[in-house]
XYZ file of N, CA and C in Angstrom:
765
model
N -143.738 -64.838 -4.674
C -143.081 -64.031 -3.642
C -141.568 -64.101 -3.837
N -140.912 -62.952 -3.942
C -139.479 -62.909 -4.179
C -138.679 -63.097 -2.910
N -137.368 -63.155 -3.098
C -136.439 -63.283 -1.985
C -135.718 -61.951 -1.867
N -136.005 -61.149 -0.820
C -135.496 -59.772 -0.744
C -133.978 -59.661 -0.871
N -133.240 -60.631 -0.365
C -131.779 -60.541 -0.401
C -131.227 -60.595 -1.815
N -132.036 -61.065 -2.775
C -131.605 -61.133 -4.179
C -131.991 -59.890 -4.973
N -132.737 -58.995 -4.347
C -133.251 -57.817 -5.038
C -132.138 -56.791 -5.238
N -131.985 -56.294 -6.455
C -130.949 -55.304 -6.759
C -131.521 -53.903 -6.952
N -132.751 -53.689 -6.508
C -133.368 -52.375 -6.658
C -132.515 -51.306 -5.981
N -132.372 -50.168 -6.665
C -131.589 -49.025 -6.195
C -130.080 -49.285 -6.215
N -129.638 -50.375 -6.857
C -128.213 -50.637 -7.030
C -127.813 -50.229 -8.445
N -126.567 -49.837 -8.590
C -126.027 -49.487 -9.906
C -124.885 -50.426 -10.245
N -124.942 -51.006 -11.431
C -123.925 -51.947 -11.885
C -123.256 -51.430 -13.153
N -121.950 -51.603 -13.221
C -121.190 -51.316 -14.440
C -120.686 -52.650 -14.979
N -120.953 -52.915 -16.253
C -120.501 -54.153 -16.892
C -119.529 -53.781 -18.000
N -118.267 -54.032 -17.766
C -117.233 -53.729 -18.758
C -117.125 -54.919 -19.708
N -117.199 -54.634 -21.008
C -117.340 -55.708 -21.973
C -118.777 -56.190 -22.005
N -119.698 -55.272 -21.727
C -121.104 -55.626 -21.579
C -121.951 -55.372 -22.809
N -121.325 -55.311 -23.976
C -122.082 -54.977 -25.180
C -122.365 -56.169 -26.082
N -121.844 -57.344 -25.742
C -122.094 -58.533 -26.557
C -121.828 -59.779 -25.721
N -122.274 -60.930 -26.233
C -121.959 -62.210 -25.613
C -122.351 -62.310 -24.152
N -121.452 -62.892 -23.362
C -121.705 -63.091 -21.932
C -121.966 -61.759 -21.238
N -121.191 -60.732 -21.579
C -121.339 -59.438 -20.912
C -122.713 -58.837 -21.096
N -123.237 -58.887 -22.319
C -124.559 -58.332 -22.587
C -125.630 -59.143 -21.868
N -125.491 -60.459 -21.868
C -126.449 -61.299 -21.158
C -126.482 -60.949 -19.674
N -125.310 -60.782 -19.069
C -125.251 -60.455 -17.645
C -125.804 -59.059 -17.377
N -125.542 -58.121 -18.283
C -126.080 -56.770 -18.116
C -127.604 -56.797 -18.107
N -128.203 -57.553 -19.025
C -129.657 -57.646 -19.065
C -130.191 -58.389 -17.840
N -129.454 -59.400 -17.378
C -129.872 -60.122 -16.182
C -129.863 -59.236 -14.949
N -128.870 -58.376 -14.830
C -128.810 -57.434 -13.715
C -129.989 -56.468 -13.754
N -130.324 -56.012 -14.953
C -131.469 -55.111 -15.099
C -132.766 -55.813 -14.708
N -132.924 -57.060 -15.116
C -134.124 -57.811 -14.754
C -134.245 -57.992 -13.247
N -133.085 -58.033 -12.562
C -133.087 -58.188 -11.107
C -133.288 -56.866 -10.375
N -133.390 -55.759 -11.135
C -133.732 -54.481 -10.517
C -132.672 -53.413 -10.539
N -131.469 -53.726 -11.020
C -130.383 -52.750 -11.001
C -130.447 -51.800 -12.190
N -129.942 -50.593 -11.993
C -129.600 -49.727 -13.107
C -128.246 -50.208 -13.623
N -128.093 -50.289 -14.940
C -126.905 -50.941 -15.495
C -126.248 -50.073 -16.558
N -124.929 -49.964 -16.458
C -124.128 -49.248 -17.452
C -123.261 -50.278 -18.173
N -123.705 -50.769 -19.337
C -122.884 -51.701 -20.116
C -121.942 -50.901 -21.009
N -120.679 -51.265 -21.016
C -119.734 -50.444 -21.763
C -118.741 -51.288 -22.538
N -118.120 -50.662 -23.511
C -117.098 -51.265 -24.351
C -116.504 -50.161 -25.203
N -115.698 -50.515 -26.173
C -115.012 -49.490 -26.968
C -115.870 -48.910 -28.086
N -116.815 -49.681 -28.619
C -117.593 -49.241 -29.782
C -118.872 -48.536 -29.350
N -118.978 -47.271 -29.727
C -120.115 -46.454 -29.301
C -121.446 -47.038 -29.759
N -121.507 -47.552 -30.995
C -122.777 -48.078 -31.492
C -123.251 -49.268 -30.662
N -122.326 -50.141 -30.254
C -122.699 -51.283 -29.439
C -123.069 -50.865 -28.019
N -122.402 -49.846 -27.506
C -122.742 -49.325 -26.177
C -124.161 -48.752 -26.186
N -124.488 -48.013 -27.232
C -125.834 -47.439 -27.349
C -126.890 -48.543 -27.413
N -126.626 -49.579 -28.187
C -127.571 -50.691 -28.316
C -127.752 -51.414 -26.989
N -126.645 -51.676 -26.284
C -126.731 -52.374 -25.004
C -127.485 -51.547 -23.971
N -127.226 -50.239 -23.950
C -127.926 -49.365 -23.002
C -129.427 -49.371 -23.277
N -129.790 -49.403 -24.542
C -131.213 -49.441 -24.891
C -131.840 -50.752 -24.425
N -131.109 -51.847 -24.507
C -131.640 -53.131 -24.052
C -131.832 -53.149 -22.536
N -131.030 -52.390 -21.825
C -131.244 -52.229 -20.380
C -132.510 -51.421 -20.127
N -132.674 -50.343 -20.879
C -133.847 -49.480 -20.687
C -135.141 -50.217 -21.007
N -135.085 -51.129 -21.959
C -136.267 -51.931 -22.302
C -136.736 -52.739 -21.082
N -135.803 -53.052 -20.200
C -136.149 -53.786 -18.980
C -136.770 -52.872 -17.919
N -136.879 -51.577 -18.245
C -137.460 -50.632 -17.291
C -136.449 -50.030 -16.332
N -135.153 -50.169 -16.644
C -134.106 -49.630 -15.764
C -133.385 -48.474 -16.451
N -132.646 -47.727 -15.678
C -131.878 -46.614 -16.209
C -130.507 -47.103 -16.664
N -129.950 -46.380 -17.644
C -128.626 -46.727 -18.140
C -127.887 -45.450 -18.518
N -126.711 -45.620 -19.098
C -125.864 -44.496 -19.478
C -125.005 -44.940 -20.646
N -124.910 -44.105 -21.662
C -124.060 -44.406 -22.818
C -122.689 -43.786 -22.581
N -121.715 -44.619 -22.263
C -120.373 -44.135 -21.963
C -119.354 -45.185 -22.415
N -118.845 -45.060 -23.642
C -117.827 -46.013 -24.106
C -116.582 -45.945 -23.226
N -115.874 -47.076 -23.139
C -114.657 -47.127 -22.333
C -113.732 -48.208 -22.873
N -112.441 -48.014 -22.646
C -111.414 -48.965 -23.060
C -110.764 -49.529 -21.802
N -110.939 -50.833 -21.574
C -110.464 -51.441 -20.342
C -108.944 -51.404 -20.218
N -108.234 -51.222 -21.323
C -106.770 -51.167 -21.272
C -106.254 -49.766 -20.964
N -107.165 -48.808 -20.827
C -106.800 -47.410 -20.587
C -107.387 -46.981 -19.243
N -106.532 -46.865 -18.244
C -107.015 -46.582 -16.891
C -107.742 -45.240 -16.808
N -107.273 -44.250 -17.550
C -107.931 -42.944 -17.517
C -109.335 -43.032 -18.102
N -109.530 -43.904 -19.088
C -110.854 -44.120 -19.657
C -111.795 -44.706 -18.609
N -111.292 -45.618 -17.796
C -112.106 -46.223 -16.735
C -112.419 -45.209 -15.637
N -111.489 -44.318 -15.364
C -111.733 -43.268 -14.365
C -112.820 -42.312 -14.847
N -112.813 -42.025 -16.160
C -113.865 -41.190 -16.737
C -115.216 -41.891 -16.646
N -115.216 -43.195 -16.912
C -116.438 -44.002 -16.805
C -116.991 -43.963 -15.383
N -116.136 -44.152 -14.407
C -116.576 -44.115 -13.009
C -117.156 -42.750 -12.656
N -116.463 -41.687 -13.028
C -116.933 -40.337 -12.699
C -118.296 -40.059 -13.318
N -118.462 -40.460 -14.584
C -119.738 -40.227 -15.265
C -120.862 -41.022 -14.612
N -120.581 -42.236 -14.202
C -121.600 -43.073 -13.567
C -121.987 -42.520 -12.201
N -121.011 -42.026 -11.461
C -121.298 -41.432 -10.155
C -122.139 -40.172 -10.319
N -121.821 -39.369 -11.330
C -122.619 -38.162 -11.571
C -124.069 -38.518 -11.884
N -124.262 -39.603 -12.631
C -125.607 -39.989 -13.057
C -126.387 -40.698 -11.959
N -125.706 -41.578 -11.197
C -126.421 -42.444 -10.264
C -126.029 -42.274 -8.799
N -124.996 -41.481 -8.528
C -124.595 -41.242 -7.144
C -123.471 -42.143 -6.668
N -123.517 -43.417 -7.032
C -122.465 -44.351 -6.638
C -122.576 -45.618 -7.486
N -121.573 -46.488 -7.347
C -121.568 -47.772 -8.040
C -121.395 -48.866 -6.988
N -122.304 -49.811 -6.975
C -122.214 -50.913 -6.012
C -121.680 -52.201 -6.629
N -121.809 -52.354 -7.961
C -121.505 -53.617 -8.624
C -120.617 -53.368 -9.847
N -119.556 -54.159 -9.976
C -118.700 -54.135 -11.160
C -118.588 -55.549 -11.693
N -118.834 -55.717 -12.999
C -118.641 -57.010 -13.654
C -117.618 -56.818 -14.768
N -116.529 -57.569 -14.709
C -115.447 -57.456 -15.690
C -115.554 -58.570 -16.714
N -116.088 -58.227 -17.897
C -116.298 -59.222 -18.960
C -115.414 -59.015 -20.178
N -114.681 -57.924 -20.244
C -113.866 -57.676 -21.431
C -112.796 -58.752 -21.561
N -112.664 -59.322 -22.737
C -111.657 -60.364 -22.921
C -111.426 -60.656 -24.389
N -110.299 -61.315 -24.649
C -109.980 -61.706 -26.015
C -109.115 -62.958 -25.990
N -109.134 -63.693 -27.081
C -108.309 -64.885 -27.203
C -107.981 -65.118 -28.659
N -106.986 -65.954 -28.891
C -106.631 -66.369 -30.248
C -105.913 -67.700 -30.145
N -106.295 -68.646 -30.983
C -105.652 -69.953 -30.954
C -104.395 -69.929 -31.815
N -103.262 -70.177 -31.169
C -101.973 -70.179 -31.853
C -101.047 -71.168 -31.164
N -100.319 -72.015 -31.906
C -99.297 -72.849 -31.259
C -98.339 -71.953 -30.471
N -98.006 -72.361 -29.262
C -97.274 -71.463 -28.370
C -95.913 -71.065 -28.939
N -95.264 -71.941 -29.683
C -93.984 -71.579 -30.305
C -94.123 -70.401 -31.259
N -95.332 -70.206 -31.782
C -95.554 -69.166 -32.790
C -96.227 -67.918 -32.243
N -96.498 -67.890 -30.945
C -97.148 -66.712 -30.372
C -96.161 -65.540 -30.386
N -96.574 -64.453 -31.029
C -95.707 -63.272 -31.103
C -95.798 -62.466 -29.808
N -94.824 -61.596 -29.614
C -94.859 -60.710 -28.445
C -96.113 -59.852 -28.465
N -96.476 -59.354 -29.645
C -97.650 -58.495 -29.747
C -98.924 -59.251 -29.378
N -99.053 -60.493 -29.870
C -100.255 -61.276 -29.563
C -100.334 -61.563 -28.073
N -99.224 -61.989 -27.480
C -99.183 -62.272 -26.042
C -99.548 -61.025 -25.239
N -98.893 -59.917 -25.564
C -99.119 -58.685 -24.814
C -100.552 -58.193 -24.950
N -101.108 -58.307 -26.143
C -102.467 -57.826 -26.393
C -103.489 -58.610 -25.568
N -103.341 -59.936 -25.524
C -104.275 -60.763 -24.762
C -104.122 -60.515 -23.267
N -102.884 -60.469 -22.785
C -102.660 -60.218 -21.348
C -103.105 -58.814 -20.950
N -102.886 -57.854 -21.844
C -103.248 -56.469 -21.525
C -104.749 -56.325 -21.345
N -105.524 -57.005 -22.187
C -106.982 -56.929 -22.064
C -107.495 -57.771 -20.906
N -107.128 -59.049 -20.885
C -107.726 -59.988 -19.948
C -107.260 -59.800 -18.510
N -105.967 -59.555 -18.335
C -105.417 -59.443 -16.983
C -105.236 -57.993 -16.548
N -104.462 -57.233 -17.327
C -104.229 -55.839 -16.931
C -105.539 -55.065 -16.864
N -106.413 -55.289 -17.853
C -107.690 -54.587 -17.862
C -108.529 -54.905 -16.637
N -108.533 -56.171 -16.239
C -109.265 -56.554 -15.026
C -108.680 -55.858 -13.810
N -107.362 -55.822 -13.726
C -106.709 -55.125 -12.614
C -107.072 -53.646 -12.600
N -106.970 -52.981 -13.761
C -107.256 -51.547 -13.818
C -108.685 -51.258 -13.359
N -109.637 -52.048 -13.851
C -111.037 -51.822 -13.480
C -111.248 -52.048 -11.990
N -110.622 -53.096 -11.460
C -110.751 -53.360 -10.025
C -110.131 -52.232 -9.200
N -109.002 -51.701 -9.648
C -108.375 -50.592 -8.929
C -109.265 -49.349 -8.927
N -109.753 -48.985 -10.110
C -110.536 -47.754 -10.241
C -111.842 -47.853 -9.467
N -112.603 -48.919 -9.692
C -113.904 -49.049 -9.036
C -113.758 -49.543 -7.599
N -112.714 -50.338 -7.338
C -112.493 -50.829 -5.983
C -112.215 -49.710 -5.000
N -111.462 -48.704 -5.409
C -111.186 -47.570 -4.511
C -112.493 -46.877 -4.112
N -113.370 -46.681 -5.079
C -114.683 -46.072 -4.815
C -115.495 -46.942 -3.859
N -115.485 -48.251 -4.070
C -116.250 -49.155 -3.223
C -115.703 -49.207 -1.802
N -114.382 -49.183 -1.673
C -113.768 -49.168 -0.343
C -114.159 -47.901 0.405
N -114.177 -46.781 -0.303
C -114.558 -45.514 0.334
C -115.986 -45.540 0.838
N -116.884 -46.232 0.114
C -118.281 -46.280 0.542
C -118.587 -47.508 1.419
N -117.552 -48.321 1.668
C -117.666 -49.497 2.545
C -118.643 -50.537 2.020
N -118.785 -50.622 0.698
C -119.664 -51.637 0.119
C -119.328 -51.802 -1.354
N -119.263 -53.046 -1.791
C -119.066 -53.290 -3.211
C -119.112 -54.770 -3.531
N -119.469 -55.057 -4.775
C -119.479 -56.422 -5.281
C -118.777 -56.406 -6.642
N -117.705 -57.177 -6.760
C -116.955 -57.262 -8.006
C -116.973 -58.708 -8.489
N -117.318 -58.870 -9.765
C -117.283 -60.186 -10.395
C -116.335 -60.122 -11.593
N -115.313 -60.964 -11.563
C -114.420 -61.111 -12.699
C -114.823 -62.367 -13.485
N -114.466 -62.399 -14.748
C -114.757 -63.577 -15.561
C -113.479 -64.383 -15.735
N -113.477 -65.542 -15.104
C -112.374 -66.490 -15.232
C -112.724 -67.473 -16.357
N -112.234 -68.693 -16.270
C -112.428 -69.671 -17.348
C -112.081 -71.049 -16.814
N -112.509 -72.084 -17.515
C -112.018 -73.420 -17.179
C -110.496 -73.463 -17.283
N -109.944 -72.605 -18.149
C -108.491 -72.564 -18.301
C -107.808 -71.868 -17.131
N -108.582 -71.375 -16.163
C -107.997 -70.920 -14.901
C -107.515 -72.117 -14.081
N -108.034 -73.315 -14.408
C -107.746 -74.521 -13.630
C -106.965 -75.572 -14.413
N -107.248 -75.674 -15.708
C -106.614 -76.709 -16.537
C -106.154 -76.080 -17.848
N -105.231 -76.745 -18.515
C -104.717 -76.231 -19.786
C -105.692 -76.536 -20.917
N -105.883 -75.576 -21.783
C -106.625 -75.777 -23.019
C -105.642 -75.653 -24.182
N -105.941 -76.313 -25.281
C -104.973 -76.511 -26.359
C -104.726 -75.243 -27.175
N -103.455 -74.869 -27.290
C -102.986 -73.781 -28.151
C -103.597 -72.419 -27.830
N -103.912 -72.201 -26.563
C -104.349 -70.867 -26.121
C -103.574 -70.501 -24.856
N -102.261 -70.598 -24.928
C -101.414 -70.395 -23.751
C -101.562 -68.997 -23.168
N -101.629 -67.984 -24.020
C -101.756 -66.612 -23.520
C -103.079 -66.428 -22.798
N -104.164 -66.916 -23.393
C -105.478 -66.831 -22.769
C -105.496 -67.588 -21.447
N -104.961 -68.812 -21.456
C -104.965 -69.618 -20.239
C -104.150 -68.955 -19.131
N -102.988 -68.418 -19.497
C -102.162 -67.732 -18.504
C -102.902 -66.531 -17.922
N -103.590 -65.793 -18.789
C -104.310 -64.612 -18.317
C -105.453 -64.987 -17.383
N -106.167 -66.068 -17.710
C -107.317 -66.448 -16.894
C -106.897 -67.122 -15.592
N -105.768 -67.820 -15.577
C -105.225 -68.313 -14.316
C -104.879 -67.135 -13.410
N -104.312 -66.115 -14.010
C -103.938 -64.928 -13.248
C -105.167 -64.169 -12.756
N -106.240 -64.130 -13.542
C -107.471 -63.472 -13.108
C -108.033 -64.161 -11.865
N -107.990 -65.493 -11.844
C -108.467 -66.221 -10.667
C -107.622 -65.879 -9.442
N -106.312 -65.826 -9.619
C -105.421 -65.492 -8.509
C -105.627 -64.053 -8.046
N -105.769 -63.137 -8.994
C -106.019 -61.748 -8.663
C -107.322 -61.602 -7.878
N -108.343 -62.323 -8.301
C -109.631 -62.290 -7.602
C -109.458 -62.663 -6.140
N -108.697 -63.702 -5.871
C -108.488 -64.154 -4.500
C -107.663 -63.152 -3.695
N -106.649 -62.563 -4.335
C -105.821 -61.567 -3.650
C -106.640 -60.355 -3.237
N -107.458 -59.854 -4.157
C -108.281 -58.689 -3.839
C -109.323 -59.023 -2.779
N -109.840 -60.253 -2.822
C -110.862 -60.658 -1.856
C -110.332 -60.539 -0.427
N -109.107 -60.999 -0.182
C -108.609 -60.953 1.193
C -108.151 -59.546 1.589
N -107.743 -58.737 0.614
C -107.350 -57.363 0.930
C -108.553 -56.480 1.251
N -109.660 -56.701 0.549
C -110.776 -55.766 0.625
C -111.947 -56.258 1.469
N -111.845 -57.472 2.008
C -112.963 -58.040 2.769
C -113.350 -57.154 3.953
N -112.382 -56.601 4.638
C -112.696 -55.787 5.825
C -113.334 -54.449 5.467
N -113.341 -54.129 4.176
C -113.961 -52.880 3.732
C -115.374 -53.090 3.181
N -115.900 -54.288 3.322
C -117.249 -54.556 2.824
C -117.323 -54.815 1.327
N -116.174 -55.111 0.701
C -116.129 -55.364 -0.742
C -115.867 -56.851 -0.980
N -116.789 -57.523 -1.653
C -116.645 -58.937 -2.000
C -116.177 -59.057 -3.447
N -115.156 -59.868 -3.662
C -114.594 -60.056 -5.001
C -114.628 -61.548 -5.339
N -115.388 -61.907 -6.344
C -115.530 -63.290 -6.778
C -115.365 -63.377 -8.289
N -115.387 -64.594 -8.804
C -115.272 -64.786 -10.253
C -116.196 -65.909 -10.704
N -116.659 -65.792 -11.931
C -117.379 -66.870 -12.602
C -116.446 -67.508 -13.634
N -116.478 -68.827 -13.700
C -115.694 -69.545 -14.699
C -116.654 -70.320 -15.593
N -117.090 -69.716 -16.693
C -118.042 -70.395 -17.582
C -117.393 -71.547 -18.348
N -118.190 -72.573 -18.589
C -117.765 -73.637 -19.477
C -118.137 -73.288 -20.905
N -118.643 -74.260 -21.653
C -118.991 -74.029 -23.057
C -120.468 -73.640 -23.170
N -120.689 -72.489 -23.782
C -122.036 -71.950 -23.928
C -122.365 -71.744 -25.399
N -123.629 -71.866 -25.702
C -124.089 -71.677 -27.079
C -124.143 -70.192 -27.411
N -123.436 -69.797 -28.463
C -123.492 -68.417 -28.945
C -123.510 -68.450 -30.473
N -123.831 -67.314 -31.060
C -123.833 -67.229 -32.524
C -122.437 -67.477 -33.099
N -121.416 -67.117 -32.334
C -120.048 -67.226 -32.835
C -119.564 -68.665 -32.898
N -120.110 -69.555 -32.058
C -119.584 -70.917 -32.048
C -120.560 -71.963 -32.573
N -121.675 -71.520 -33.164
C -122.666 -72.461 -33.702
C -122.036 -73.450 -34.680
N -121.245 -72.932 -35.608
C -120.659 -73.791 -36.635
C -119.715 -74.823 -36.022
N -118.909 -74.376 -35.053
C -117.965 -75.301 -34.429
C -118.686 -76.460 -33.748
N -119.737 -76.155 -32.993
C -120.406 -77.215 -32.241
C -121.301 -78.087 -33.121
N -121.449 -77.707 -34.381
C -122.116 -78.583 -35.343
C -121.110 -79.498 -36.039
N -119.820 -79.212 -35.850
C -118.779 -80.024 -36.469
C -118.568 -81.315 -35.673
N -117.841 -82.239 -36.262
C -117.580 -83.526 -35.598
C -116.818 -83.325 -34.291
N -115.813 -82.456 -34.322
C -115.028 -82.197 -33.114
C -115.888 -81.524 -32.038
N -116.725 -80.584 -32.464
C -117.587 -79.895 -31.513
C -118.586 -80.836 -30.852
N -119.174 -81.717 -31.639
C -120.131 -82.678 -31.089
C -119.445 -83.637 -30.112
N -118.208 -84.014 -30.418
C -117.457 -84.891 -29.522
C -117.185 -84.200 -28.194
N -116.894 -82.891 -28.272
C -116.645 -82.137 -27.043
C -117.895 -82.093 -26.166
N -119.040 -81.846 -26.789
C -120.293 -81.767 -26.028
C -120.573 -83.098 -25.321
N -120.221 -84.208 -25.952
C -120.453 -85.516 -25.340
C -119.628 -85.714 -24.071
N -118.559 -84.940 -23.924
C -117.712 -85.054 -22.730
C -118.213 -84.189 -21.585
N -119.215 -83.361 -21.834
C -119.841 -82.585 -20.760
C -120.856 -83.493 -20.075
N -120.777 -83.689 -18.756
C -121.687 -84.619 -18.091
C -123.163 -84.364 -18.376
N -123.577 -83.117 -18.540
C -124.978 -82.840 -18.853
C -125.293 -83.037 -20.334
N -124.263 -83.355 -21.125
C -124.422 -83.666 -22.551
C -125.077 -82.532 -23.342
N -124.762 -81.320 -22.986
C -125.314 -80.180 -23.709
C -124.448 -78.963 -23.455
N -124.634 -77.926 -24.284
C -124.018 -76.624 -24.047
C -124.859 -75.840 -23.056
N -124.221 -74.926 -22.369
C -124.972 -74.034 -21.503
C -125.690 -72.970 -22.309
N -126.754 -72.455 -21.752
C -127.434 -71.284 -22.304
C -126.958 -70.065 -21.523
N -126.690 -68.970 -22.218
C -126.115 -67.794 -21.548
C -126.944 -67.347 -20.361
N -128.258 -67.502 -20.443
C -129.127 -67.083 -19.330
C -128.851 -67.879 -18.057
N -128.193 -69.051 -18.195
C -127.892 -69.872 -17.020
C -126.736 -69.303 -16.192
N -126.124 -68.228 -16.667
C -125.120 -67.521 -15.868
C -125.752 -66.507 -14.925
N -127.011 -66.146 -15.178
C -127.658 -65.100 -14.381
C -127.798 -65.494 -12.913
N -128.183 -66.738 -12.651
C -128.395 -67.182 -11.273
C -127.130 -67.118 -10.435
N -126.027 -67.730 -10.891
C -124.782 -67.621 -10.131
C -124.316 -66.182 -9.951
N -124.471 -65.363 -10.996
C -124.094 -63.954 -10.878
C -124.918 -63.274 -9.804
N -126.230 -63.486 -9.838
C -127.119 -62.825 -8.893
C -126.780 -63.203 -7.458
N -126.446 -64.469 -7.229
C -126.053 -64.885 -5.886
C -124.819 -64.117 -5.426
N -123.812 -64.023 -6.296
C -122.541 -63.432 -5.895
C -122.605 -61.928 -5.703
N -123.505 -61.235 -6.420
C -123.496 -59.773 -6.311
C -124.632 -59.232 -5.437
N -125.478 -60.102 -4.932
C -126.574 -59.655 -4.069
C -126.205 -59.877 -2.608
N -127.054 -59.407 -1.720
C -126.817 -59.620 -0.297
C -126.979 -61.081 0.098
N -127.575 -61.895 -0.777
C -127.706 -63.324 -0.493
C -126.341 -63.998 -0.430
N -125.359 -63.429 -1.122
C -124.021 -64.006 -1.131
C -123.015 -63.188 -0.352
N -123.458 -62.492 0.664
C -122.608 -61.536 1.375
C -121.439 -62.176 2.121
N -121.481 -63.505 2.360
C -120.367 -64.171 3.047
C -119.502 -64.950 2.062
N -119.690 -64.671 0.768
C -118.867 -65.300 -0.263
C -117.886 -64.278 -0.823
N -116.610 -64.562 -0.709
C -115.600 -63.727 -1.352
C -114.371 -64.586 -1.621
N -113.719 -64.318 -2.745
C -112.573 -65.110 -3.150
C -112.939 -66.411 -3.835
N -114.206 -66.576 -4.192
C -114.648 -67.809 -4.851
C -114.525 -67.685 -6.368
N -114.128 -68.777 -7.007
C -114.156 -68.869 -8.461
C -115.165 -69.977 -8.782
N -116.355 -69.572 -9.190
C -117.483 -70.487 -9.333
C -117.575 -70.989 -10.769
N -117.451 -72.296 -10.949
C -117.577 -72.873 -12.286
C -119.048 -73.072 -12.636
N -119.374 -72.733 -13.873
C -120.727 -72.926 -14.400
C -120.542 -73.650 -15.728
N -120.490 -74.980 -15.668
C -119.993 -75.729 -16.823
C -120.652 -77.082 -17.038
N -121.782 -77.339 -16.390
C -122.451 -78.614 -16.593
C -121.674 -79.810 -16.081
N -120.707 -79.564 -15.171
C -119.908 -80.641 -14.613
C -118.657 -80.981 -15.397
N -118.347 -80.170 -16.398
C -117.217 -80.470 -17.290
C -115.892 -80.563 -16.542
N -115.597 -79.595 -15.693
C -114.308 -79.542 -15.028
C -114.099 -80.748 -14.122
N -115.092 -81.078 -13.310
C -114.907 -82.163 -12.346
C -114.928 -83.536 -13.021
N -115.325 -83.594 -14.293
C -115.329 -84.877 -14.984
C -113.945 -85.245 -15.505
N -112.990 -84.326 -15.422
C -111.642 -84.598 -15.925
C -111.572 -84.325 -17.416
N -111.403 -83.060 -17.756
C -111.431 -82.597 -19.136
C -110.650 -83.489 -20.095
């Protein structure tokens, strides 16, 4: 027997940066929970593949590439989704980028590129979809923060600055939009197993890092589905402005 407040049937979700990694996992999790899902990104081939993975779950989707750094592209995405599904109730902002560089050597272009995607892009998406949600008096927005929203990580100053700002932006929007029925929260993932980091976590340094996680293991991407579902369903309707860590206890152990 299910819990009705967690059911996303007849809801439409847009996942920006939803074609790979955490974004794709969350897009599929939303579909499994009953939502129609529009996973998007810049590459058409990846958007098509992600949309097909949503349809495999028995839900409807839409192939509509978008660039989170281009506000007009996001407005086109919103319009197309509304035409297809009538409205959008859920937005998940997963688009992001990082690069490890000693801060003295970070170029203006590298800094601007990371901030433009991680912070400006999150703002643009929240503005475009938030206006629609305010008009309909209902919405759920999830931004992707990071452990670096709370503590410094080594040689990723631009990424850390952007994710600290995403956490702050999430809280600002939460208090502005609460009276309009729009909840704005964030997930802050710890270290998760992906194809991209397999080699690192097999290295001596990677294994040492895992030993510092209280659960002594990496997270599985599917373990983000539960926290996401709570925050975007009616079960979490009194939660807004929260930045929820999903990290096996890493942050509270004193990184």
